[in-house]
Amino acid sequence: MQKILVARPIFPDVIERLKQYFDVDWNQGEVLSAQELTRRLADKDGALTAGDPVGPAVLAAAPRLRVVSNMAVGYNNFDMAAFNAANVLGTNTPDVLNESTADFGWALMMAAARRIAESEHWLRAGQWRKWTYDGFLGTDLYGSTLGVLGMGRIGQALARRAKGFNMQVIYHNRSRVAPEIEAELNAQYVSKQDLLRRADHVVLVLPYTKENHHTIGAAELAQMKPTATLTNIARGGIVDDAALVEALRTGKIAAAGLDVFEGEPNLNPALLTVPNVVLTPHIASATEATRRAMANLAADNLIAALGKGPRAGRPPNPINPEVIGKARS
Ligand code: DGY
């Protein structure tokens, strides 16, 4: 029987599905260190990960490994050059999380714009004595301009929701989306600089790559409106968190909503000291239904990639399909 590692705690019924096909080594404890991950992959044919870094050293120490299935749409934890060199397939879980993640982007953006977390903390601290005309004044969403940086599937789902708020949608992306999508979303393609200058609410929905490291730093924050908000539901590292703290402190922008952080789960401690930022622990896709769909899709990818189940040999979401059928190197 082929052996697999499930590197993280996931829904037990998904483990039961995997056990129908494989001998499963399931890590139900803390996140595995690189050393422990390497050790446990040494005799495995496949793995299911969720953000665990997999690079050349791990692959070299796992000569039987043919597939690593990531339970996430983002796969910046995979060194794809190393996967390709070793003929190891990587898979991810796109689409099933689009709507939940877009909903959450709105939740964070609204919480930042309307100072929901900040005012709630103040209320809980027993500081509310009377209603005042200027208590926690925020910025409007209705009728404002939404700037979407990264117009992939999640960016489009997010932009689609802007109609109900009568917002003008501007976006920037590596490449322009199809004219029919622009028309449907009523979205206008602009340069990154234009987007930063014009948007009342900027939302980041782009993948993390070396090129996207600190896409939003001090210079970009300085271009934004002092009344603007910034929301990051993409990946830590896209924003320079230290520069963001400074911008929030000095009023370069009004507020921010962050679900992802540089070096998470260890945050820049200064973030905890600024009131005008809403912080959540990487939960944009965290609804019961969506996380189940992600776990099942990650299992489908693994089962099919290892030649089992109804889609044997045809995993639904290959990242590097060119290695399918090639001998492990
Ligand atoms: C994703 O799917 O990439 C989410 O951020 C969860 O990691």
Coordinates of C-alpha atoms and ligand atoms in Angstrom, one line a residue:
M1 CA 0.0 0.0 0.0
Q2 CA 1.3 3.5 -0.8
K3 CA 2.2 5.6 2.1
I4 CA 1.2 9.3 2.7
L5 CA 1.8 11.9 5.3
V6 CA -0.9 14.3 6.3
A7 CA 1.2 17.1 7.8
R8 CA -1.6 18.9 9.7
P9 CA -4.7 18.1 11.7
I10 CA -7.7 18.1 9.3
F11 CA -11.3 16.8 9.3
P12 CA -11.2 13.1 10.6
D13 CA -13.7 12.0 7.9
V14 CA -11.2 13.2 5.2
I15 CA -8.6 11.1 6.9
E16 CA -11.0 8.1 6.7
R17 CA -11.4 8.7 2.9
L18 CA -7.6 8.7 2.5
K19 CA -7.3 5.5 4.5
Q20 CA -9.4 3.7 1.9
Y21 CA -6.4 4.1 -0.4
F22 CA -3.3 4.7 1.6
D23 CA -1.3 3.9 4.7
V24 CA -1.7 7.3 6.4
D25 CA 0.8 8.9 8.8
W26 CA -1.3 11.7 10.3
N27 CA 0.3 14.5 12.3
Q28 CA -2.4 15.6 14.7
G29 CA 0.0 17.7 16.8
E30 CA 1.9 21.0 16.3
V31 CA 3.3 22.2 13.0
L32 CA 6.2 19.9 11.9
S33 CA 9.6 21.4 11.9
A34 CA 11.5 21.2 8.6
Q35 CA 13.6 18.5 10.2
E36 CA 10.6 16.5 11.3
L37 CA 8.8 17.0 8.0
T38 CA 11.8 15.7 6.2
R39 CA 12.1 12.7 8.4
R40 CA 8.5 11.7 8.1
L41 CA 8.5 12.1 4.3
A42 CA 11.5 9.9 3.8
D43 CA 9.4 6.8 3.0
K44 CA 6.2 8.5 1.7
D45 CA 4.7 8.4 -1.8
G46 CA 2.5 11.5 -1.2
A47 CA 1.8 14.3 1.2
L48 CA -1.0 16.6 2.2
T49 CA 0.3 20.0 3.5
A50 CA -1.2 23.3 4.4
G51 CA 1.4 26.0 4.1
D52 CA 4.3 23.8 5.2
P53 CA 7.5 24.8 3.3
V54 CA 8.6 22.1 0.8
G55 CA 11.9 22.8 -1.1
P56 CA 14.9 20.9 -2.6
A57 CA 16.2 19.5 0.7
V58 CA 12.9 18.0 1.7
L59 CA 12.4 16.6 -1.8
A60 CA 15.9 15.1 -2.0
A61 CA 15.3 13.3 1.3
A62 CA 12.1 11.8 0.0
P63 CA 13.0 9.7 -3.1
R64 CA 9.6 8.0 -3.4
L65 CA 7.6 11.2 -3.1
R66 CA 5.5 11.9 -6.2
V67 CA 2.9 14.5 -5.1
V68 CA 2.4 17.2 -2.5
S69 CA -1.1 18.4 -2.2
N70 CA -1.5 21.8 -0.6
M71 CA -4.8 22.5 1.2
A72 CA -4.7 26.2 0.1
V73 CA -5.0 28.0 -3.2
G74 CA -1.7 29.9 -2.5
Y75 CA 1.3 27.7 -2.8
N76 CA 4.2 30.0 -2.1
N77 CA 5.3 27.4 0.4
F78 CA 6.3 25.2 -2.5
D79 CA 9.6 25.8 -4.3
M80 CA 8.2 25.0 -7.7
A81 CA 11.6 25.0 -9.5
A82 CA 12.6 22.2 -7.1
F83 CA 9.3 20.3 -7.7
N84 CA 9.9 20.5 -11.5
A85 CA 13.5 19.4 -11.2
A86 CA 12.5 16.4 -9.2
N87 CA 9.4 15.6 -11.3
V88 CA 7.2 15.9 -8.2
L89 CA 3.7 17.2 -8.7
G90 CA 2.3 20.0 -6.6
T91 CA -1.5 20.6 -6.4
N92 CA -3.6 23.3 -4.7
T93 CA -7.3 24.0 -4.0
P94 CA -8.5 26.9 -6.1
D95 CA -12.1 28.1 -6.6
V96 CA -13.8 26.4 -3.7
L97 CA -12.7 29.2 -1.4
N98 CA -13.5 32.2 -3.7
E99 CA -16.8 33.3 -2.2
S100 CA -15.9 32.8 1.5
T101 CA -12.6 34.7 1.1
A102 CA -14.3 37.5 -0.8
D103 CA -16.9 37.8 1.9
F104 CA -14.2 38.0 4.5
G105 CA -12.3 40.7 2.5
W106 CA -15.5 42.8 2.8
A107 CA -15.8 42.0 6.5
L108 CA -12.3 43.2 7.1
M109 CA -12.6 46.3 4.9
M110 CA -15.8 47.3 6.5
A111 CA -14.5 46.7 10.0
A112 CA -11.4 48.9 9.2
A113 CA -13.5 51.6 7.5
R114 CA -16.1 51.8 10.2
R115 CA -13.7 51.2 13.1
I116 CA -15.6 48.2 14.4
A117 CA -12.8 46.4 16.2
E118 CA -11.4 49.6 17.7
S119 CA -14.7 50.8 19.0
E120 CA -15.6 47.4 20.4
H121 CA -12.3 47.1 22.3
W122 CA -13.1 50.6 23.8
L123 CA -16.6 49.6 24.7
R124 CA -15.4 46.3 26.3
A125 CA -12.9 48.3 28.3
G126 CA -15.8 50.2 29.9
Q127 CA -15.0 53.5 28.4
W128 CA -18.4 54.3 26.9
R129 CA -20.1 57.1 28.9
K130 CA -22.2 59.0 26.4
W131 CA -23.1 59.2 22.7
T132 CA -21.0 61.9 20.9
Y133 CA -21.3 63.3 17.4
D134 CA -17.7 62.5 16.7
G135 CA -17.2 59.2 18.3
F136 CA -15.3 56.8 16.0
L137 CA -15.9 58.6 12.8
G138 CA -15.0 56.4 9.9
T139 CA -15.1 56.5 6.1
D140 CA -18.0 55.5 3.9
L141 CA -18.0 52.5 1.6
Y142 CA -21.2 53.3 -0.2
G143 CA -20.5 55.3 -3.3
S144 CA -16.7 55.2 -2.8
T145 CA -13.9 53.8 -5.0
L146 CA -12.7 50.2 -4.5
G147 CA -9.2 49.4 -5.6
V148 CA -8.5 45.7 -6.2
L149 CA -4.9 44.8 -6.5
G150 CA -4.9 41.3 -8.1
M151 CA -7.9 40.6 -10.2
G152 CA -7.9 36.8 -10.1
R153 CA -10.9 34.6 -9.1
I154 CA -11.0 36.0 -5.6
G155 CA -10.5 39.6 -6.7
Q156 CA -13.4 39.2 -9.1
A157 CA -15.6 37.7 -6.5
L158 CA -14.8 40.6 -4.2
A159 CA -15.4 43.2 -7.0
R160 CA -18.7 41.6 -7.9
R161 CA -20.0 42.5 -4.4
A162 CA -19.2 46.2 -4.9
K163 CA -22.3 46.7 -7.1
G164 CA -24.6 46.6 -4.0
F165 CA -22.5 49.4 -2.5
N166 CA -22.6 51.5 -5.6
M167 CA -18.8 51.6 -5.7
Q168 CA -16.6 52.5 -8.6
V169 CA -14.2 49.6 -9.1
I170 CA -10.7 50.1 -10.3
Y171 CA -8.1 47.3 -10.5
H172 CA -4.5 46.5 -11.3
N173 CA -3.3 43.1 -12.3
R174 CA -0.3 41.5 -14.1
S175 CA -2.5 41.4 -17.1
R176 CA -5.9 42.9 -18.0
V177 CA -8.9 40.6 -17.5
A178 CA -11.2 39.8 -20.4
P179 CA -13.4 42.7 -21.6
E180 CA -16.6 40.7 -20.7
I181 CA -15.4 40.3 -17.1
E182 CA -14.5 44.0 -16.9
A183 CA -18.0 44.8 -18.2
E184 CA -19.7 42.5 -15.8
L185 CA -17.8 43.9 -12.8
N186 CA -17.9 47.5 -14.2
A187 CA -14.2 47.5 -13.4
Q188 CA -11.6 49.8 -14.9
Y189 CA -8.0 48.8 -15.4
V190 CA -5.5 51.3 -14.1
S191 CA -1.8 51.5 -13.2
K192 CA -0.8 50.5 -9.7
Q193 CA 0.1 54.1 -9.0
D194 CA -3.3 55.3 -10.2
L195 CA -5.0 52.7 -8.1
L196 CA -3.2 53.8 -4.9
R197 CA -3.9 57.4 -5.5
R198 CA -7.6 57.1 -6.4
A199 CA -9.0 54.3 -4.3
D200 CA -10.8 54.9 -1.1
H201 CA -10.4 51.3 -0.1
V202 CA -7.5 49.2 -1.4
V203 CA -7.8 45.4 -1.2
L204 CA -4.8 43.1 -1.9
V205 CA -5.7 39.8 -3.5
L206 CA -2.5 38.9 -5.4
P207 CA -0.4 35.8 -5.0
Y208 CA 2.9 36.1 -3.1
T209 CA 6.0 35.8 -5.3
K210 CA 9.5 37.2 -5.0
E211 CA 8.5 40.0 -7.3
N212 CA 5.5 40.9 -5.1
H213 CA 7.5 41.1 -1.9
H214 CA 6.7 44.4 -0.3
T215 CA 4.4 45.5 -3.2
I216 CA 3.0 47.8 -0.5
G217 CA 5.8 49.6 1.3
A218 CA 6.4 53.1 2.6
A219 CA 6.5 54.7 -0.9
E220 CA 3.2 53.1 -1.9
L221 CA 1.5 54.0 1.4
A222 CA 2.6 57.6 0.9
Q223 CA 0.6 57.7 -2.4
M224 CA -2.7 56.6 -0.8
K225 CA -5.3 59.0 0.5
P226 CA -5.1 59.8 4.2
T227 CA -8.8 58.7 4.5
A228 CA -8.1 55.4 2.7
T229 CA -8.1 51.8 4.1
L230 CA -5.9 48.9 3.1
T231 CA -7.0 45.3 3.4
N232 CA -4.7 42.3 3.0
I233 CA -6.4 38.9 2.5
A234 CA -3.6 37.6 0.2
R235 CA -0.3 36.7 1.9
G236 CA 2.1 38.2 4.4
G237 CA 5.2 39.7 2.8
I238 CA 3.1 41.6 0.2
V239 CA 2.9 44.4 2.7
D240 CA 5.9 45.8 4.5
D241 CA 4.3 45.5 8.0
A242 CA 6.8 47.9 9.7
A243 CA 6.0 50.5 7.0
L244 CA 2.3 50.0 7.5
V245 CA 2.6 50.5 11.3
E246 CA 4.3 53.8 10.6
A247 CA 1.7 54.9 8.1
L248 CA -1.2 54.0 10.5
R249 CA 0.5 55.8 13.3
T250 CA 1.3 59.0 11.4
G251 CA -2.1 59.1 9.6
K252 CA -0.8 58.4 6.1
I253 CA -3.8 56.2 5.7
A254 CA -6.8 55.9 7.9
A255 CA -7.0 52.2 8.8
A256 CA -6.1 48.7 7.7
G257 CA -7.5 45.2 7.9
L258 CA -5.0 42.3 7.9
D259 CA -5.6 38.6 7.8
V260 CA -2.1 37.7 6.8
F261 CA 1.3 38.8 8.2
E262 CA 5.0 38.7 7.5
G263 CA 6.4 35.8 9.5
E264 CA 3.0 34.7 10.8
P265 CA 2.0 33.4 13.2
N266 CA 4.6 35.7 14.8
L267 CA 3.5 39.2 14.1
N268 CA 5.5 42.4 14.1
P269 CA 4.7 43.3 17.8
A270 CA 4.2 47.0 16.8
L271 CA 1.0 46.0 15.0
L272 CA -0.5 45.2 18.3
T273 CA 0.1 48.7 19.5
V274 CA -1.8 50.6 16.8
P275 CA -5.5 50.9 17.3
N276 CA -6.6 51.6 13.7
V277 CA -5.8 48.1 12.3
V278 CA -8.1 45.1 12.5
L279 CA -6.1 41.8 12.9
T280 CA -7.4 38.3 12.2
P281 CA -5.4 35.0 12.2
H282 CA -5.4 34.0 8.5
I283 CA -9.1 32.9 8.6
A284 CA -10.4 34.4 5.3
S285 CA -11.4 31.0 4.0
A286 CA -12.5 29.7 7.4
T287 CA -16.1 28.6 7.1
E288 CA -17.1 25.1 7.9
A289 CA -18.3 24.4 4.4
T290 CA -15.3 26.0 2.7
R291 CA -12.6 24.4 4.8
R292 CA -14.3 21.0 4.3
A293 CA -14.4 21.6 0.5
M294 CA -10.7 22.6 0.6
A295 CA -9.8 19.4 2.6
N296 CA -11.8 17.2 0.3
L297 CA -10.3 18.8 -2.8
A298 CA -6.8 18.4 -1.4
A299 CA -7.6 14.7 -0.8
D300 CA -9.1 14.3 -4.3
N301 CA -5.8 15.7 -5.8
L302 CA -3.7 13.3 -3.7
I303 CA -5.8 10.3 -4.5
A304 CA -5.9 10.9 -8.2
A305 CA -2.2 11.9 -8.4
L306 CA -1.3 8.6 -6.8
G307 CA -3.3 6.7 -9.4
K308 CA -6.3 5.9 -7.3
G309 CA -10.1 6.7 -7.3
P310 CA -12.4 7.8 -10.1
R311 CA -9.9 10.4 -11.5
A312 CA -6.8 8.2 -11.3
G313 CA -3.9 9.9 -13.0
R314 CA -6.0 13.1 -13.6
P315 CA -5.8 15.2 -10.4
P316 CA -8.2 18.2 -10.7
N317 CA -5.7 20.9 -9.7
P318 CA -2.1 20.2 -10.9
I319 CA 0.2 23.2 -10.5
N320 CA 2.9 21.7 -12.7
P321 CA 1.0 19.2 -15.0
E322 CA 4.0 18.8 -17.2
V323 CA 5.6 16.4 -14.7
I324 CA 2.6 14.0 -14.7
G325 CA 3.7 10.6 -15.9
K326 CA 7.5 11.4 -15.7
A327 CA 9.8 9.3 -13.6
R328 CA 10.9 10.8 -10.3
S329 CA 14.3 12.3 -10.5
Ligands
DGY1 C1 -5.2 29.9 0.8 O1 -6.0 29.0 0.4 O2 -4.2 30.2 0.1 C2 -5.6 30.5 2.1 O3 -4.8 31.6 2.3 C3 -5.4 29.5 3.2 O4 -4.0 29.3 3.3

